Amino acid sequence: MAIRLGDTAPDFSAETTQGKINFHEWLGDSWGVLFSHPKDFTPVCTTELGYVAKIKPEFDKRNVKVVGLSVDPVDSHNKWEADIAETQGTPVNFPMIGDPERKVSGLYDMIHPNANDTLTVRSVFVIGPDKKVKLSITYPASTGRNFDEILRVIDSLQLTAKHKVATPANWKNGQDVIIGSAVSDEDAKILFPQGWKTVKSYLRILPQPK
Ligand code: BEZ
């Protein structure tokens, strides 16, 4: 069954390169990113994991735990990690789930048989501290993901969880935001006493709240 936004992220126990984890317990009160890669010792995945390792401090800053997954076993991940450190310049500094029995990939619908009947696609799930799925993206095996975009979405999710705003196209942290359409002008006066610019009655813009 496909996982939809707002669903509770399925819980599981799994072996990882950093020991066994119970997913929900491991997440604790943090946000989480669970992402799959099709196979160990493959070129695109090698660059992805190296890049995520490099920007891990950005996830840490946002209170986000990151975990990777492939259908290869943990001992294979461990051997591959040496190559990633050597070629990408950063050791893998987050756990990678070994899923040879396809338990987790099955739970998260990461195997799309019409694309490939054994390997996972490149899935990304962002999970909130309430364990609900906030974002789900699927990339094809041949396209490396843009992890700066994942950080951008997390910035938007964390901002909009706190304030009744939405973020416009290509928004980046610090730029102007939009007052959510469910907020009346009357309520907006209380929520945003500094005021806003009305472009249309349904398009009200204001500086990003602190
Ligand atoms: C890769 O990571 O390079 C890759 C993996 C599976 C299929 C195609 C490319």
PDB file of C-alpha atoms and ligand atoms in Angstrom:
ATOM      1  CA  MET A   1       0.000   0.000   0.000  1.00  0.00           C
ATOM      2  CA  ALA A   2       1.343   3.398  -0.936  1.00  0.00           C
ATOM      3  CA  ILE A   3       2.218   5.744   1.893  1.00  0.00           C
ATOM      4  CA  ARG A   4       0.387   9.035   1.711  1.00  0.00           C
ATOM      5  CA  LEU A   5       1.104  12.395   3.275  1.00  0.00           C
ATOM      6  CA  GLY A   6      -0.337  12.534   6.768  1.00  0.00           C
ATOM      7  CA  ASP A   7      -0.067   8.751   7.271  1.00  0.00           C
ATOM      8  CA  THR A   8       1.846   7.494  10.279  1.00  0.00           C
ATOM      9  CA  ALA A   9       5.279   6.374   9.068  1.00  0.00           C
ATOM     10  CA  PRO A  10       5.334   2.576   9.480  1.00  0.00           C
ATOM     11  CA  ASP A  11       7.437   1.476  12.427  1.00  0.00           C
ATOM     12  CA  PHE A  12      10.008  -1.314  12.057  1.00  0.00           C
ATOM     13  CA  SER A  13      13.108  -2.847  13.586  1.00  0.00           C
ATOM     14  CA  ALA A  14      16.108  -3.264  11.312  1.00  0.00           C
ATOM     15  CA  GLU A  15      19.834  -3.885  11.237  1.00  0.00           C
ATOM     16  CA  THR A  16      21.835  -0.832  10.270  1.00  0.00           C
ATOM     17  CA  THR A  17      25.502   0.054   9.919  1.00  0.00           C
ATOM     18  CA  GLN A  18      25.203   1.636  13.378  1.00  0.00           C
ATOM     19  CA  GLY A  19      23.440  -1.299  15.077  1.00  0.00           C
ATOM     20  CA  LYS A  20      19.854  -2.439  15.313  1.00  0.00           C
ATOM     21  CA  ILE A  21      17.231   0.299  15.443  1.00  0.00           C
ATOM     22  CA  ASN A  22      13.574   0.488  16.245  1.00  0.00           C
ATOM     23  CA  PHE A  23      12.578   3.264  13.876  1.00  0.00           C
ATOM     24  CA  HIS A  24      10.098   5.246  15.991  1.00  0.00           C
ATOM     25  CA  GLU A  25      12.233   4.900  19.097  1.00  0.00           C
ATOM     26  CA  TRP A  26      15.329   5.931  17.150  1.00  0.00           C
ATOM     27  CA  LEU A  27      13.523   9.016  15.811  1.00  0.00           C
ATOM     28  CA  GLY A  28      12.477  10.084  19.310  1.00  0.00           C
ATOM     29  CA  ASP A  29      11.339  13.719  19.162  1.00  0.00           C
ATOM     30  CA  SER A  30      13.374  14.482  16.040  1.00  0.00           C
ATOM     31  CA  TRP A  31      12.320  14.949  12.469  1.00  0.00           C
ATOM     32  CA  GLY A  32      13.502  12.162  10.174  1.00  0.00           C
ATOM     33  CA  VAL A  33      14.562  11.534   6.594  1.00  0.00           C
ATOM     34  CA  LEU A  34      14.382   7.948   5.345  1.00  0.00           C
ATOM     35  CA  PHE A  35      15.772   7.498   1.856  1.00  0.00           C
ATOM     36  CA  SER A  36      16.410   4.431  -0.270  1.00  0.00           C
ATOM     37  CA  HIS A  37      19.011   3.762  -2.911  1.00  0.00           C
ATOM     38  CA  PRO A  38      18.754   0.934  -5.424  1.00  0.00           C
ATOM     39  CA  LYS A  39      21.957  -0.958  -4.785  1.00  0.00           C
ATOM     40  CA  ASP A  40      25.365  -0.837  -3.105  1.00  0.00           C
ATOM     41  CA  PHE A  41      28.524  -0.180  -5.130  1.00  0.00           C
ATOM     42  CA  THR A  42      26.679   1.856  -7.770  1.00  0.00           C
ATOM     43  CA  PRO A  43      27.886   5.242  -8.995  1.00  0.00           C
ATOM     44  CA  VAL A  44      24.913   7.567  -8.491  1.00  0.00           C
ATOM     45  CA  CYS A  45      24.223   6.192  -5.009  1.00  0.00           C
ATOM     46  CA  THR A  46      27.889   6.651  -4.084  1.00  0.00           C
ATOM     47  CA  THR A  47      27.673  10.375  -4.896  1.00  0.00           C
ATOM     48  CA  GLU A  48      24.343  10.746  -3.074  1.00  0.00           C
ATOM     49  CA  LEU A  49      25.569   9.170   0.148  1.00  0.00           C
ATOM     50  CA  GLY A  50      28.769  11.215   0.043  1.00  0.00           C
ATOM     51  CA  TYR A  51      26.759  14.410  -0.405  1.00  0.00           C
ATOM     52  CA  VAL A  52      24.349  13.607   2.435  1.00  0.00           C
ATOM     53  CA  ALA A  53      27.339  12.866   4.693  1.00  0.00           C
ATOM     54  CA  LYS A  54      28.828  16.251   3.751  1.00  0.00           C
ATOM     55  CA  ILE A  55      25.663  18.209   4.579  1.00  0.00           C
ATOM     56  CA  LYS A  56      24.758  16.177   7.689  1.00  0.00           C
ATOM     57  CA  PRO A  57      25.491  19.221   9.923  1.00  0.00           C
ATOM     58  CA  GLU A  58      22.635  20.986   8.073  1.00  0.00           C
ATOM     59  CA  PHE A  59      20.254  18.174   9.040  1.00  0.00           C
ATOM     60  CA  ASP A  60      21.589  18.228  12.630  1.00  0.00           C
ATOM     61  CA  LYS A  61      20.952  21.990  12.855  1.00  0.00           C
ATOM     62  CA  ARG A  62      17.326  21.355  11.941  1.00  0.00           C
ATOM     63  CA  ASN A  63      16.945  18.479  14.452  1.00  0.00           C
ATOM     64  CA  VAL A  64      16.582  15.946  11.615  1.00  0.00           C
ATOM     65  CA  LYS A  65      17.920  12.377  11.794  1.00  0.00           C
ATOM     66  CA  VAL A  66      18.887  10.816   8.474  1.00  0.00           C
ATOM     67  CA  VAL A  67      18.845   7.116   7.602  1.00  0.00           C
ATOM     68  CA  GLY A  68      19.556   5.412   4.274  1.00  0.00           C
ATOM     69  CA  LEU A  69      18.398   2.017   3.043  1.00  0.00           C
ATOM     70  CA  SER A  70      19.179  -0.487   0.348  1.00  0.00           C
ATOM     71  CA  VAL A  71      18.216  -4.096  -0.201  1.00  0.00           C
ATOM     72  CA  ASP A  72      21.826  -5.146   0.293  1.00  0.00           C
ATOM     73  CA  PRO A  73      22.915  -6.419   3.712  1.00  0.00           C
ATOM     74  CA  VAL A  74      24.759  -4.358   6.320  1.00  0.00           C
ATOM     75  CA  ASP A  75      28.121  -6.094   5.748  1.00  0.00           C
ATOM     76  CA  SER A  76      27.934  -4.969   2.107  1.00  0.00           C
ATOM     77  CA  HIS A  77      27.097  -1.393   3.222  1.00  0.00           C
ATOM     78  CA  ASN A  78      30.109  -1.474   5.552  1.00  0.00           C
ATOM     79  CA  LYS A  79      32.472  -2.427   2.707  1.00  0.00           C
ATOM     80  CA  TRP A  80      30.930   0.152   0.387  1.00  0.00           C
ATOM     81  CA  GLU A  81      31.296   2.911   3.008  1.00  0.00           C
ATOM     82  CA  ALA A  82      35.083   2.674   2.678  1.00  0.00           C
ATOM     83  CA  ASP A  83      34.750   3.478  -1.048  1.00  0.00           C
ATOM     84  CA  ILE A  84      32.376   6.365  -0.310  1.00  0.00           C
ATOM     85  CA  ALA A  85      34.813   7.885   2.193  1.00  0.00           C
ATOM     86  CA  GLU A  86      37.678   7.454  -0.264  1.00  0.00           C
ATOM     87  CA  THR A  87      35.936   8.840  -3.366  1.00  0.00           C
ATOM     88  CA  GLN A  88      33.571  11.452  -1.868  1.00  0.00           C
ATOM     89  CA  GLY A  89      35.871  12.803   0.819  1.00  0.00           C
ATOM     90  CA  THR A  90      33.471  12.336   3.764  1.00  0.00           C
ATOM     91  CA  PRO A  91      32.845   9.159   5.743  1.00  0.00           C
ATOM     92  CA  VAL A  92      29.200   8.110   5.934  1.00  0.00           C
ATOM     93  CA  ASN A  93      28.102   9.561   9.272  1.00  0.00           C
ATOM     94  CA  PHE A  94      24.512   8.258   9.479  1.00  0.00           C
ATOM     95  CA  PRO A  95      23.063   4.738   9.636  1.00  0.00           C
ATOM     96  CA  MET A  96      22.237   2.701   6.551  1.00  0.00           C
ATOM     97  CA  ILE A  97      19.604   0.006   6.844  1.00  0.00           C
ATOM     98  CA  GLY A  98      20.323  -3.411   5.366  1.00  0.00           C
ATOM     99  CA  ASP A  99      17.092  -4.752   3.922  1.00  0.00           C
ATOM    100  CA  PRO A 100      17.894  -8.019   2.109  1.00  0.00           C
ATOM    101  CA  GLU A 101      14.485  -9.439   2.974  1.00  0.00           C
ATOM    102  CA  ARG A 102      12.790  -6.294   1.636  1.00  0.00           C
ATOM    103  CA  LYS A 103      10.828  -5.844   4.866  1.00  0.00           C
ATOM    104  CA  VAL A 104      11.239  -2.077   5.174  1.00  0.00           C
ATOM    105  CA  SER A 105      11.157  -1.444   1.427  1.00  0.00           C
ATOM    106  CA  GLY A 106       7.892  -3.390   1.306  1.00  0.00           C
ATOM    107  CA  LEU A 107       6.393  -1.377   4.173  1.00  0.00           C
ATOM    108  CA  TYR A 108       7.316   1.887   2.444  1.00  0.00           C
ATOM    109  CA  ASP A 109       6.399   0.739  -1.079  1.00  0.00           C
ATOM    110  CA  MET A 110       9.947   1.407  -2.298  1.00  0.00           C
ATOM    111  CA  ILE A 111       9.955  -1.370  -4.885  1.00  0.00           C
ATOM    112  CA  HIS A 112       8.094  -0.433  -8.043  1.00  0.00           C
ATOM    113  CA  PRO A 113       7.971  -3.661 -10.066  1.00  0.00           C
ATOM    114  CA  ASN A 114       7.347  -1.941 -13.388  1.00  0.00           C
ATOM    115  CA  ALA A 115      10.587  -0.004 -12.895  1.00  0.00           C
ATOM    116  CA  ASN A 116      12.573  -2.860 -11.362  1.00  0.00           C
ATOM    117  CA  ASP A 117      11.175  -5.883  -9.580  1.00  0.00           C
ATOM    118  CA  THR A 118      13.966  -6.330  -7.030  1.00  0.00           C
ATOM    119  CA  LEU A 119      15.714  -2.998  -6.438  1.00  0.00           C
ATOM    120  CA  THR A 120      14.258  -0.021  -4.617  1.00  0.00           C
ATOM    121  CA  VAL A 121      13.562   3.224  -6.425  1.00  0.00           C
ATOM    122  CA  ARG A 122      15.043   6.407  -4.963  1.00  0.00           C
ATOM    123  CA  SER A 123      12.422   7.210  -2.337  1.00  0.00           C
ATOM    124  CA  VAL A 124      12.608  10.038   0.168  1.00  0.00           C
ATOM    125  CA  PHE A 125      10.299  10.350   3.150  1.00  0.00           C
ATOM    126  CA  VAL A 126      10.386  13.279   5.543  1.00  0.00           C
ATOM    127  CA  ILE A 127       8.769  12.391   8.856  1.00  0.00           C
ATOM    128  CA  GLY A 128       7.703  14.885  11.518  1.00  0.00           C
ATOM    129  CA  PRO A 129       8.197  14.571  15.282  1.00  0.00           C
ATOM    130  CA  ASP A 130       4.566  13.341  15.370  1.00  0.00           C
ATOM    131  CA  LYS A 131       5.732  10.376  13.174  1.00  0.00           C
ATOM    132  CA  LYS A 132       3.509  11.523  10.318  1.00  0.00           C
ATOM    133  CA  VAL A 133       4.794  11.536   6.753  1.00  0.00           C
ATOM    134  CA  LYS A 134       5.245  15.167   5.640  1.00  0.00           C
ATOM    135  CA  LEU A 135       6.910  14.639   2.261  1.00  0.00           C
ATOM    136  CA  SER A 136       7.338  11.741  -0.112  1.00  0.00           C
ATOM    137  CA  ILE A 137       9.291  11.926  -3.359  1.00  0.00           C
ATOM    138  CA  THR A 138      10.260   9.191  -5.788  1.00  0.00           C
ATOM    139  CA  TYR A 139      13.132   9.571  -8.230  1.00  0.00           C
ATOM    140  CA  PRO A 140      14.175   7.119 -10.915  1.00  0.00           C
ATOM    141  CA  ALA A 141      17.312   5.026 -10.406  1.00  0.00           C
ATOM    142  CA  SER A 142      19.231   6.981 -13.038  1.00  0.00           C
ATOM    143  CA  THR A 143      18.742  10.420 -11.422  1.00  0.00           C
ATOM    144  CA  GLY A 144      20.615  11.481  -8.318  1.00  0.00           C
ATOM    145  CA  ARG A 145      18.514  13.444  -5.882  1.00  0.00           C
ATOM    146  CA  ASN A 146      18.826  17.114  -4.966  1.00  0.00           C
ATOM    147  CA  PHE A 147      19.325  16.990  -1.194  1.00  0.00           C
ATOM    148  CA  ASP A 148      19.464  20.781  -0.960  1.00  0.00           C
ATOM    149  CA  GLU A 149      15.825  20.648  -2.044  1.00  0.00           C
ATOM    150  CA  ILE A 150      15.069  18.245   0.812  1.00  0.00           C
ATOM    151  CA  LEU A 151      16.610  20.754   3.254  1.00  0.00           C
ATOM    152  CA  ARG A 152      14.581  23.545   1.639  1.00  0.00           C
ATOM    153  CA  VAL A 153      11.342  21.599   2.116  1.00  0.00           C
ATOM    154  CA  ILE A 154      12.270  20.835   5.730  1.00  0.00           C
ATOM    155  CA  ASP A 155      12.775  24.575   6.315  1.00  0.00           C
ATOM    156  CA  SER A 156       9.326  25.205   4.887  1.00  0.00           C
ATOM    157  CA  LEU A 157       7.735  22.367   6.880  1.00  0.00           C
ATOM    158  CA  GLN A 158       9.295  23.549  10.132  1.00  0.00           C
ATOM    159  CA  LEU A 159       8.283  27.170   9.509  1.00  0.00           C
ATOM    160  CA  THR A 160       4.714  26.325   8.534  1.00  0.00           C
ATOM    161  CA  ALA A 161       4.356  23.992  11.531  1.00  0.00           C
ATOM    162  CA  LYS A 162       4.989  27.050  13.759  1.00  0.00           C
ATOM    163  CA  HIS A 163       3.271  29.872  11.865  1.00  0.00           C
ATOM    164  CA  LYS A 164       0.073  30.021   9.813  1.00  0.00           C
ATOM    165  CA  VAL A 165       1.939  30.735   6.619  1.00  0.00           C
ATOM    166  CA  ALA A 166       2.788  28.948   3.383  1.00  0.00           C
ATOM    167  CA  THR A 167       5.890  29.310   1.219  1.00  0.00           C
ATOM    168  CA  PRO A 168       5.812  30.336  -2.450  1.00  0.00           C
ATOM    169  CA  ALA A 169       7.494  28.757  -5.472  1.00  0.00           C
ATOM    170  CA  ASN A 170      11.256  28.338  -5.098  1.00  0.00           C
ATOM    171  CA  TRP A 171      11.133  29.929  -1.637  1.00  0.00           C
ATOM    172  CA  LYS A 172      14.308  29.841   0.411  1.00  0.00           C
ATOM    173  CA  ASN A 173      14.708  30.320   4.147  1.00  0.00           C
ATOM    174  CA  GLY A 174      14.585  34.049   4.947  1.00  0.00           C
ATOM    175  CA  GLN A 175      12.466  35.088   1.967  1.00  0.00           C
ATOM    176  CA  ASP A 176       8.911  36.452   2.043  1.00  0.00           C
ATOM    177  CA  VAL A 177       6.061  34.045   2.787  1.00  0.00           C
ATOM    178  CA  ILE A 178       2.329  33.874   2.142  1.00  0.00           C
ATOM    179  CA  ILE A 179      -0.484  34.053   4.681  1.00  0.00           C
ATOM    180  CA  GLY A 180      -2.331  30.717   4.623  1.00  0.00           C
ATOM    181  CA  SER A 181      -5.678  30.841   2.825  1.00  0.00           C
ATOM    182  CA  ALA A 182      -7.524  29.539   5.902  1.00  0.00           C
ATOM    183  CA  VAL A 183      -6.544  32.714   7.820  1.00  0.00           C
ATOM    184  CA  SER A 184      -9.063  35.548   7.576  1.00  0.00           C
ATOM    185  CA  ASP A 185      -7.843  39.163   7.384  1.00  0.00           C
ATOM    186  CA  GLU A 186      -9.297  39.638  10.868  1.00  0.00           C
ATOM    187  CA  ASP A 187      -7.230  36.788  12.314  1.00  0.00           C
ATOM    188  CA  ALA A 188      -4.194  37.851  10.271  1.00  0.00           C
ATOM    189  CA  LYS A 189      -4.261  41.263  12.027  1.00  0.00           C
ATOM    190  CA  ILE A 190      -3.767  39.453  15.343  1.00  0.00           C
ATOM    191  CA  LEU A 191      -1.251  36.904  14.051  1.00  0.00           C
ATOM    192  CA  PHE A 192       0.800  39.338  11.972  1.00  0.00           C
ATOM    193  CA  PRO A 193       0.477  42.783  13.603  1.00  0.00           C
ATOM    194  CA  GLN A 194       3.426  44.024  11.538  1.00  0.00           C
ATOM    195  CA  GLY A 195       1.093  43.883   8.504  1.00  0.00           C
ATOM    196  CA  TRP A 196       1.330  42.382   5.026  1.00  0.00           C
ATOM    197  CA  LYS A 197       0.986  43.295   1.376  1.00  0.00           C
ATOM    198  CA  THR A 198      -2.253  42.295  -0.346  1.00  0.00           C
ATOM    199  CA  VAL A 199      -1.574  41.468  -4.005  1.00  0.00           C
ATOM    200  CA  LYS A 200      -5.001  39.830  -4.396  1.00  0.00           C
ATOM    201  CA  SER A 201      -7.456  39.019  -1.627  1.00  0.00           C
ATOM    202  CA  TYR A 202      -6.119  35.432  -1.742  1.00  0.00           C
ATOM    203  CA  LEU A 203      -2.453  36.380  -2.116  1.00  0.00           C
ATOM    204  CA  ARG A 204      -1.121  38.145   0.954  1.00  0.00           C
ATOM    205  CA  ILE A 205       2.639  38.456   1.375  1.00  0.00           C
ATOM    206  CA  LEU A 206       4.733  39.220   4.416  1.00  0.00           C
ATOM    207  CA  PRO A 207       8.326  38.884   5.598  1.00  0.00           C
ATOM    208  CA  GLN A 208       9.162  35.491   7.056  1.00  0.00           C
ATOM    209  CA  PRO A 209       8.200  35.420  10.750  1.00  0.00           C
ATOM    210  CA  LYS A 210      11.148  34.957  13.126  1.00  0.00           C
TER     211      LYS A 210
HETATM  212  C1  BEZ B   1      23.456   4.134  -9.502  1.00  0.00           C
HETATM  213  O1  BEZ B   1      23.393   4.413  -8.323  1.00  0.00           O
HETATM  214  O2  BEZ B   1      24.357   4.556 -10.203  1.00  0.00           O
HETATM  215  C2  BEZ B   1      22.408   3.266 -10.132  1.00  0.00           C
HETATM  216  C3  BEZ B   1      21.797   2.268  -9.407  1.00  0.00           C
HETATM  217  C4  BEZ B   1      20.844   1.464 -10.002  1.00  0.00           C
HETATM  218  C5  BEZ B   1      20.501   1.670 -11.321  1.00  0.00           C
HETATM  219  C6  BEZ B   1      21.091   2.699 -12.041  1.00  0.00           C
HETATM  220  C7  BEZ B   1      22.056   3.507 -11.448  1.00  0.00           C
END
